[in-house]
Coordinates of C-alpha atoms in Angstrom, one line a residue:
M5 CA 68.0 62.2 180.2
Q6 CA 69.1 58.8 181.4
E7 CA 70.2 57.9 177.9
V8 CA 72.9 60.5 178.0
M9 CA 76.4 59.1 178.7
N10 CA 77.1 61.3 181.7
Y11 CA 77.9 60.6 185.3
G12 CA 75.6 63.3 186.6
S13 CA 72.7 62.0 184.4
F14 CA 73.3 58.4 185.7
L15 CA 73.4 59.4 189.4
Q16 CA 70.3 61.7 189.3
A17 CA 68.3 59.0 187.4
F18 CA 69.5 56.3 189.9
S19 CA 68.4 58.5 192.9
L20 CA 65.0 59.4 191.3
K21 CA 64.4 55.7 190.6
K22 CA 65.3 54.6 194.1
N23 CA 63.2 57.3 195.7
I24 CA 60.2 56.4 193.7
E25 CA 60.7 52.7 194.5
A26 CA 61.0 53.5 198.2
L27 CA 57.5 55.0 198.0
G28 CA 56.2 51.6 196.9
H29 CA 56.2 52.0 193.2
Q30 CA 57.7 49.9 190.4
C31 CA 59.9 52.1 188.2
D32 CA 61.4 51.8 184.7
F33 CA 62.6 54.1 182.0
I34 CA 61.0 55.3 178.8
N35 CA 63.3 55.9 175.8
I36 CA 63.3 59.5 174.4
V37 CA 61.6 60.0 171.1
P38 CA 63.6 62.4 168.9
G39 CA 61.9 65.5 167.6
L40 CA 62.6 68.4 165.2
Q41 CA 66.1 69.9 164.9
L42 CA 65.4 73.6 165.4
D43 CA 67.0 76.3 163.3
G44 CA 70.4 77.1 164.6
Y45 CA 70.6 74.0 166.8
Q46 CA 70.8 71.3 164.2
Q47 CA 73.1 68.4 164.4
G48 CA 74.1 67.9 160.8
R49 CA 75.0 64.6 159.3
F50 CA 78.7 65.0 160.1
Y51 CA 78.4 66.9 163.4
K52 CA 79.3 64.0 165.6
I53 CA 82.2 63.0 163.4
G54 CA 83.5 66.6 163.5
M55 CA 83.2 66.7 167.3
L56 CA 85.0 63.4 167.6
L57 CA 87.9 64.4 165.3
K58 CA 88.2 67.7 167.3
R59 CA 88.5 65.7 170.5
L60 CA 91.1 63.3 169.0
C61 CA 93.3 66.0 167.5
G62 CA 96.7 66.2 169.2
R63 CA 100.0 64.5 169.5
D64 CA 98.5 62.3 172.3
F65 CA 95.9 60.8 169.9
F66 CA 96.1 57.3 171.3
K67 CA 95.5 58.5 174.9
R68 CA 92.5 60.6 173.8
F69 CA 91.1 57.7 171.7
A70 CA 91.6 55.2 174.6
T71 CA 89.8 57.4 177.1
I72 CA 86.8 58.1 174.8
Y73 CA 86.5 54.4 173.9
R74 CA 86.7 53.2 177.5
Y75 CA 84.2 55.9 178.6
R76 CA 81.6 55.2 176.0
T77 CA 82.0 51.4 176.2
R78 CA 81.6 51.3 179.9
F79 CA 78.5 53.5 179.8
A80 CA 76.9 51.4 177.0
K81 CA 77.8 47.9 178.3
E82 CA 77.9 48.5 182.1
F83 CA 76.4 51.6 183.5
L84 CA 73.2 52.2 181.5
P85 CA 72.2 48.5 181.7
Y86 CA 72.8 48.6 185.5
L87 CA 70.6 51.6 185.8
G88 CA 67.9 49.7 184.0
V89 CA 67.8 51.6 180.7
K90 CA 66.6 49.1 178.1
K91 CA 65.1 49.3 174.6
R92 CA 61.4 49.6 175.4
R93 CA 58.4 50.5 173.3
T94 CA 57.6 54.2 173.8
D95 CA 53.8 53.6 173.4
E96 CA 53.4 51.3 176.5
H97 CA 50.9 52.6 179.0
H98 CA 52.1 53.7 182.4
D99 CA 50.2 54.7 185.5
I100 CA 52.4 57.7 186.1
V101 CA 55.3 59.2 184.1
V102 CA 58.0 61.4 185.7
I103 CA 59.8 63.7 183.3
G104 CA 63.2 64.7 184.7
S105 CA 65.3 65.6 186.0
D106 CA 67.7 68.3 184.7
E107 CA 67.6 69.9 181.2
V108 CA 64.6 67.9 179.8
F109 CA 62.9 71.2 178.8
N110 CA 66.0 72.7 177.2
C111 CA 65.2 72.6 173.5
A112 CA 67.7 75.3 172.5
Q113 CA 70.7 73.1 172.4
K114 CA 72.4 70.7 170.0
T115 CA 71.3 67.2 170.9
W116 CA 70.4 64.0 169.1
F117 CA 66.8 64.3 170.2
G118 CA 66.3 67.9 169.3
F119 CA 63.0 69.5 170.2
S120 CA 61.3 66.4 171.5
T121 CA 57.6 67.2 172.3
Q122 CA 57.6 63.9 174.3
L123 CA 59.7 65.7 177.0
Y124 CA 56.8 68.1 177.4
G125 CA 54.4 65.3 177.9
Q126 CA 53.1 65.1 174.4
G127 CA 52.0 61.6 173.2
I128 CA 52.9 59.9 176.5
E129 CA 50.6 57.0 177.3
A130 CA 50.0 57.6 181.1
D131 CA 47.2 58.4 183.5
K132 CA 49.3 61.2 184.9
V133 CA 52.5 63.1 183.9
I134 CA 54.6 65.1 186.4
S135 CA 58.1 66.6 186.2
Y136 CA 60.7 66.6 188.9
A137 CA 63.5 69.3 189.1
A138 CA 63.2 69.9 185.4
S139 CA 65.2 72.7 183.7
F140 CA 65.0 74.8 180.6
G141 CA 68.8 75.2 180.9
A142 CA 69.9 78.1 178.6
T143 CA 66.4 78.2 176.9
T144 CA 64.7 81.5 177.8
L145 CA 61.3 83.0 176.9
E146 CA 63.2 85.3 174.4
I147 CA 64.8 82.3 172.7
M148 CA 61.4 80.5 172.4
N149 CA 60.0 83.6 170.8
V150 CA 62.7 83.8 168.2
L151 CA 62.3 80.1 167.5
G152 CA 58.5 80.5 167.2
I153 CA 57.8 77.7 169.7
K154 CA 56.7 79.6 172.8
D155 CA 52.9 79.1 172.3
K156 CA 53.4 75.4 171.5
I157 CA 55.4 74.8 174.7
A158 CA 52.9 76.7 176.7
A159 CA 50.0 74.6 175.4
M160 CA 51.9 71.3 176.1
L161 CA 52.8 72.3 179.6
K162 CA 49.2 73.3 180.4
A163 CA 47.5 70.3 178.8
N164 CA 49.9 67.5 179.7
F165 CA 51.1 68.0 183.3
F166 CA 49.4 67.2 186.5
Q167 CA 52.3 68.8 188.5
I168 CA 55.4 70.7 187.4
S169 CA 58.6 70.8 189.4
V170 CA 61.7 72.7 188.3
R171 CA 65.2 73.3 189.7
D172 CA 66.2 76.9 188.9
D173 CA 64.7 80.4 188.7
N174 CA 64.8 80.7 184.9
S175 CA 62.7 77.6 184.6
F176 CA 60.4 78.8 187.4
L177 CA 59.8 82.1 185.5
V178 CA 59.3 80.4 182.2
V179 CA 56.7 77.9 183.5
K180 CA 54.9 80.6 185.5
E181 CA 54.7 82.9 182.4
L182 CA 53.6 80.1 180.0
T183 CA 51.1 78.4 182.3
G184 CA 49.9 81.2 184.5
R185 CA 50.7 79.3 187.7
P186 CA 54.0 79.0 189.6
P187 CA 55.6 75.5 189.5
E188 CA 57.2 73.9 192.6
M189 CA 60.9 74.0 192.9
H190 CA 63.1 71.1 194.1
V191 CA 66.8 70.2 194.2
D192 CA 68.7 67.8 192.0
P193 CA 68.0 64.1 193.0
V194 CA 71.6 63.6 193.9
F195 CA 71.0 65.6 197.0
I196 CA 68.1 63.5 198.2
Y197 CA 69.7 60.0 198.1
D198 CA 72.2 58.3 200.3
Y199 CA 74.6 56.4 198.0
T200 CA 76.7 55.0 200.8
P201 CA 75.8 51.3 200.3
Y202 CA 77.0 51.6 196.7
V203 CA 80.1 53.8 197.1
P204 CA 83.5 52.0 197.8
T205 CA 84.4 52.3 201.5
K206 CA 88.2 52.2 201.0
K207 CA 89.5 55.8 201.4
R208 CA 92.2 57.3 199.1
N209 CA 94.9 59.6 200.3
A210 CA 93.6 63.2 199.8
N211 CA 96.7 64.0 197.7
Y212 CA 94.8 65.1 194.5
I213 CA 92.6 67.8 193.0
I214 CA 89.7 66.7 190.9
V215 CA 89.2 68.4 187.5
Y216 CA 85.6 67.7 186.6
S217 CA 84.7 69.1 183.2
Y218 CA 83.7 68.1 179.6
P219 CA 86.0 67.9 176.6
G220 CA 87.2 71.3 175.4
R221 CA 85.7 73.2 178.2
I222 CA 88.7 74.0 180.4
S223 CA 91.0 74.9 177.5
A224 CA 92.0 78.6 178.0
K225 CA 95.6 79.0 178.9
D226 CA 95.0 81.3 181.8
E227 CA 92.5 78.9 183.4
I228 CA 94.9 75.9 182.9
D229 CA 97.9 77.9 184.2
V230 CA 96.2 79.0 187.4
I231 CA 94.9 75.4 188.2
K232 CA 98.4 73.9 187.6
T233 CA 100.1 76.6 189.6
F234 CA 97.8 75.9 192.6
A235 CA 98.3 72.2 192.4
K236 CA 102.1 72.5 192.3
K237 CA 102.1 74.9 195.2
K238 CA 100.0 72.4 197.3
G239 CA 102.0 69.4 196.1
L240 CA 98.8 67.7 194.7
S241 CA 98.2 65.8 191.5
L242 CA 95.4 66.7 189.0
I243 CA 93.0 63.9 188.2
S244 CA 90.4 64.3 185.5
I245 CA 87.3 62.1 185.7
G246 CA 85.9 60.7 182.6
H247 CA 87.6 62.9 180.0
Y248 CA 91.2 63.3 178.9
F249 CA 93.0 66.6 179.5
S250 CA 96.7 66.6 178.5
W251 CA 97.6 69.0 181.3
C252 CA 96.2 66.7 184.0
D253 CA 98.5 64.2 185.7
E254 CA 95.9 61.3 185.4
T255 CA 92.6 60.5 183.7
V256 CA 90.3 57.9 185.2
V257 CA 87.1 56.3 183.9
P258 CA 85.5 54.9 187.1
T259 CA 82.0 53.7 187.8
P260 CA 79.4 56.4 188.7
F261 CA 79.6 55.3 192.4
E262 CA 83.5 55.4 192.3
V263 CA 83.1 58.9 191.0
L264 CA 81.4 59.8 194.3
A265 CA 84.3 58.2 196.2
Y266 CA 86.8 60.3 194.3
F267 CA 84.9 63.4 195.3
R268 CA 84.6 62.2 198.9
D269 CA 88.3 61.8 199.3
A270 CA 89.7 64.7 197.2
A271 CA 91.6 67.6 198.7
Y272 CA 89.9 70.1 196.3
I273 CA 87.6 70.2 193.3
V274 CA 87.8 72.4 190.2
T275 CA 84.7 72.2 187.9
D276 CA 82.6 74.1 185.4
T277 CA 79.7 71.7 185.5
F278 CA 76.4 71.6 187.4
H279 CA 76.9 68.1 188.8
G280 CA 80.6 68.7 189.6
S281 CA 79.3 71.4 191.9
V282 CA 76.5 69.2 193.3
F283 CA 79.0 66.4 194.1
S284 CA 81.3 68.9 195.8
I285 CA 78.5 70.3 197.9
K286 CA 77.2 66.8 198.8
Y287 CA 80.6 65.7 200.1
N288 CA 81.3 69.1 201.8
K289 CA 84.4 69.8 199.8
N290 CA 86.3 73.0 199.1
F291 CA 85.7 73.7 195.5
C292 CA 85.5 76.4 192.9
T293 CA 83.2 76.7 189.9
I294 CA 83.9 78.3 186.5
V295 CA 80.5 79.3 185.1
R296 CA 79.9 79.0 181.3
D297 CA 77.1 80.6 179.3
M298 CA 75.7 77.2 178.5
N299 CA 74.9 76.4 182.2
R300 CA 74.8 79.9 183.7
Q301 CA 71.1 79.8 184.5
K302 CA 70.9 76.6 186.6
L303 CA 74.4 76.7 188.0
T304 CA 74.4 80.2 189.4
F305 CA 71.0 79.5 190.9
L306 CA 72.3 76.3 192.5
L307 CA 75.1 78.1 194.2
H308 CA 72.9 81.0 195.3
Q309 CA 70.4 78.5 196.7
F310 CA 73.0 77.2 199.2
G311 CA 74.7 80.6 199.8
L312 CA 77.8 79.6 197.8
E313 CA 78.0 82.3 195.3
N314 CA 81.5 83.0 196.5
R315 CA 82.6 79.6 194.9
I316 CA 82.2 81.1 191.4
V317 CA 85.6 82.2 190.0
S318 CA 85.0 85.0 187.6
D319 CA 88.4 86.6 188.3
L320 CA 91.2 84.0 188.0
T321 CA 93.4 86.1 190.4
L322 CA 91.0 85.0 193.1
F323 CA 91.3 81.3 192.3
E324 CA 93.6 80.4 195.2
T325 CA 91.7 82.6 197.7
T326 CA 88.4 80.9 196.7
M327 CA 89.9 77.4 197.0
E328 CA 91.3 78.1 200.4
T329 CA 88.2 79.8 201.8
K330 CA 86.4 77.4 204.1
I331 CA 82.7 76.8 203.6
D332 CA 80.1 76.8 206.4
Y333 CA 78.7 73.4 205.7
H334 CA 76.5 73.3 208.8
Y335 CA 74.2 75.8 207.1
V336 CA 74.4 74.0 203.7
N337 CA 73.7 70.6 205.2
E338 CA 70.7 71.8 207.1
K339 CA 69.4 73.3 203.9
I340 CA 69.9 70.0 202.1
K341 CA 68.0 68.2 204.8
L342 CA 65.1 70.5 204.5
E343 CA 65.1 70.3 200.7
K344 CA 65.3 66.5 200.8
Q345 CA 62.1 66.3 202.9
R346 CA 60.3 68.8 200.6
S347 CA 61.3 66.7 197.5
V348 CA 60.3 63.4 199.0
D349 CA 57.0 64.9 200.1
Y350 CA 56.4 66.2 196.6
L351 CA 57.0 62.9 195.0
E352 CA 54.8 61.0 197.5
R353 CA 52.0 63.5 197.0
S354 CA 52.3 63.6 193.2
L355 CA 52.6 59.9 192.7
K356 CA 49.4 59.0 194.5
A357 CA 46.9 57.3 192.2

């Protein structure tokens, strides 16, 4: 997923690479080979154009365009090259290939790579293939049945993987059902790496609330109103990271490591994304999460895993109460420490020749 222009994708790939290198291995990236566009999940010829026009539509066209241009340009020219993503042959032989992390097994979504069998280990030139904290996302066994791909995925998982590691209970159940054996379960790589040497040290005044979402996601009037009302009551500005929202006071397009600094120094965070929640937890912030159907499986499990189900805002009348409720981060941090050790042990054990 490192080819996706997404801060969470960058930071989890960076962590996984650094952890693998710390275990004494050389690490690079393999480009994703596109597969079939499944029925109901096709990206038609004009799909991307339509999505772009939808994002640009509004009286503030030039602000929207400038943000999109800056975001995509920085990822293409700065961030992905820094990560080490290059155009490489996909048929090169590797000693070990790690697939992950995140929604590498999620085929029931509209992506440019579609149902790529490569992400299930098919056709990979390697002595050993493992996954780390992989997820089926919103793809369930029922959806696989409807699409007629359940048996194919089962065969690939059983034939191609030396070890399988997932990150959520839906993915755990799917792998167990399809392979007949339970996979291991590990946390997102962002939790297991200390980015301190890369994160700017200069602290900002904590006079802002981060809005961390994707275009078009926080668009309902009632959601916007409750966020703006809370910010006004607290005397705080609203800063959107990466994507333009007309109702926010400011939009920034920082480096991935600057994103972490923004989270570190924020007064509060509002998010409806998995990694927005991960960054908030990592930096021990007060936050709330709006769960969407597209990320319900892995996001609800993440919060349950750390005893933070009460950060989910399903009733907007409880938004302020949720934001003001302090979190027992002593328990959370101890859990992270334990999971970090389990994750590194898994990588060390699985990467042995």
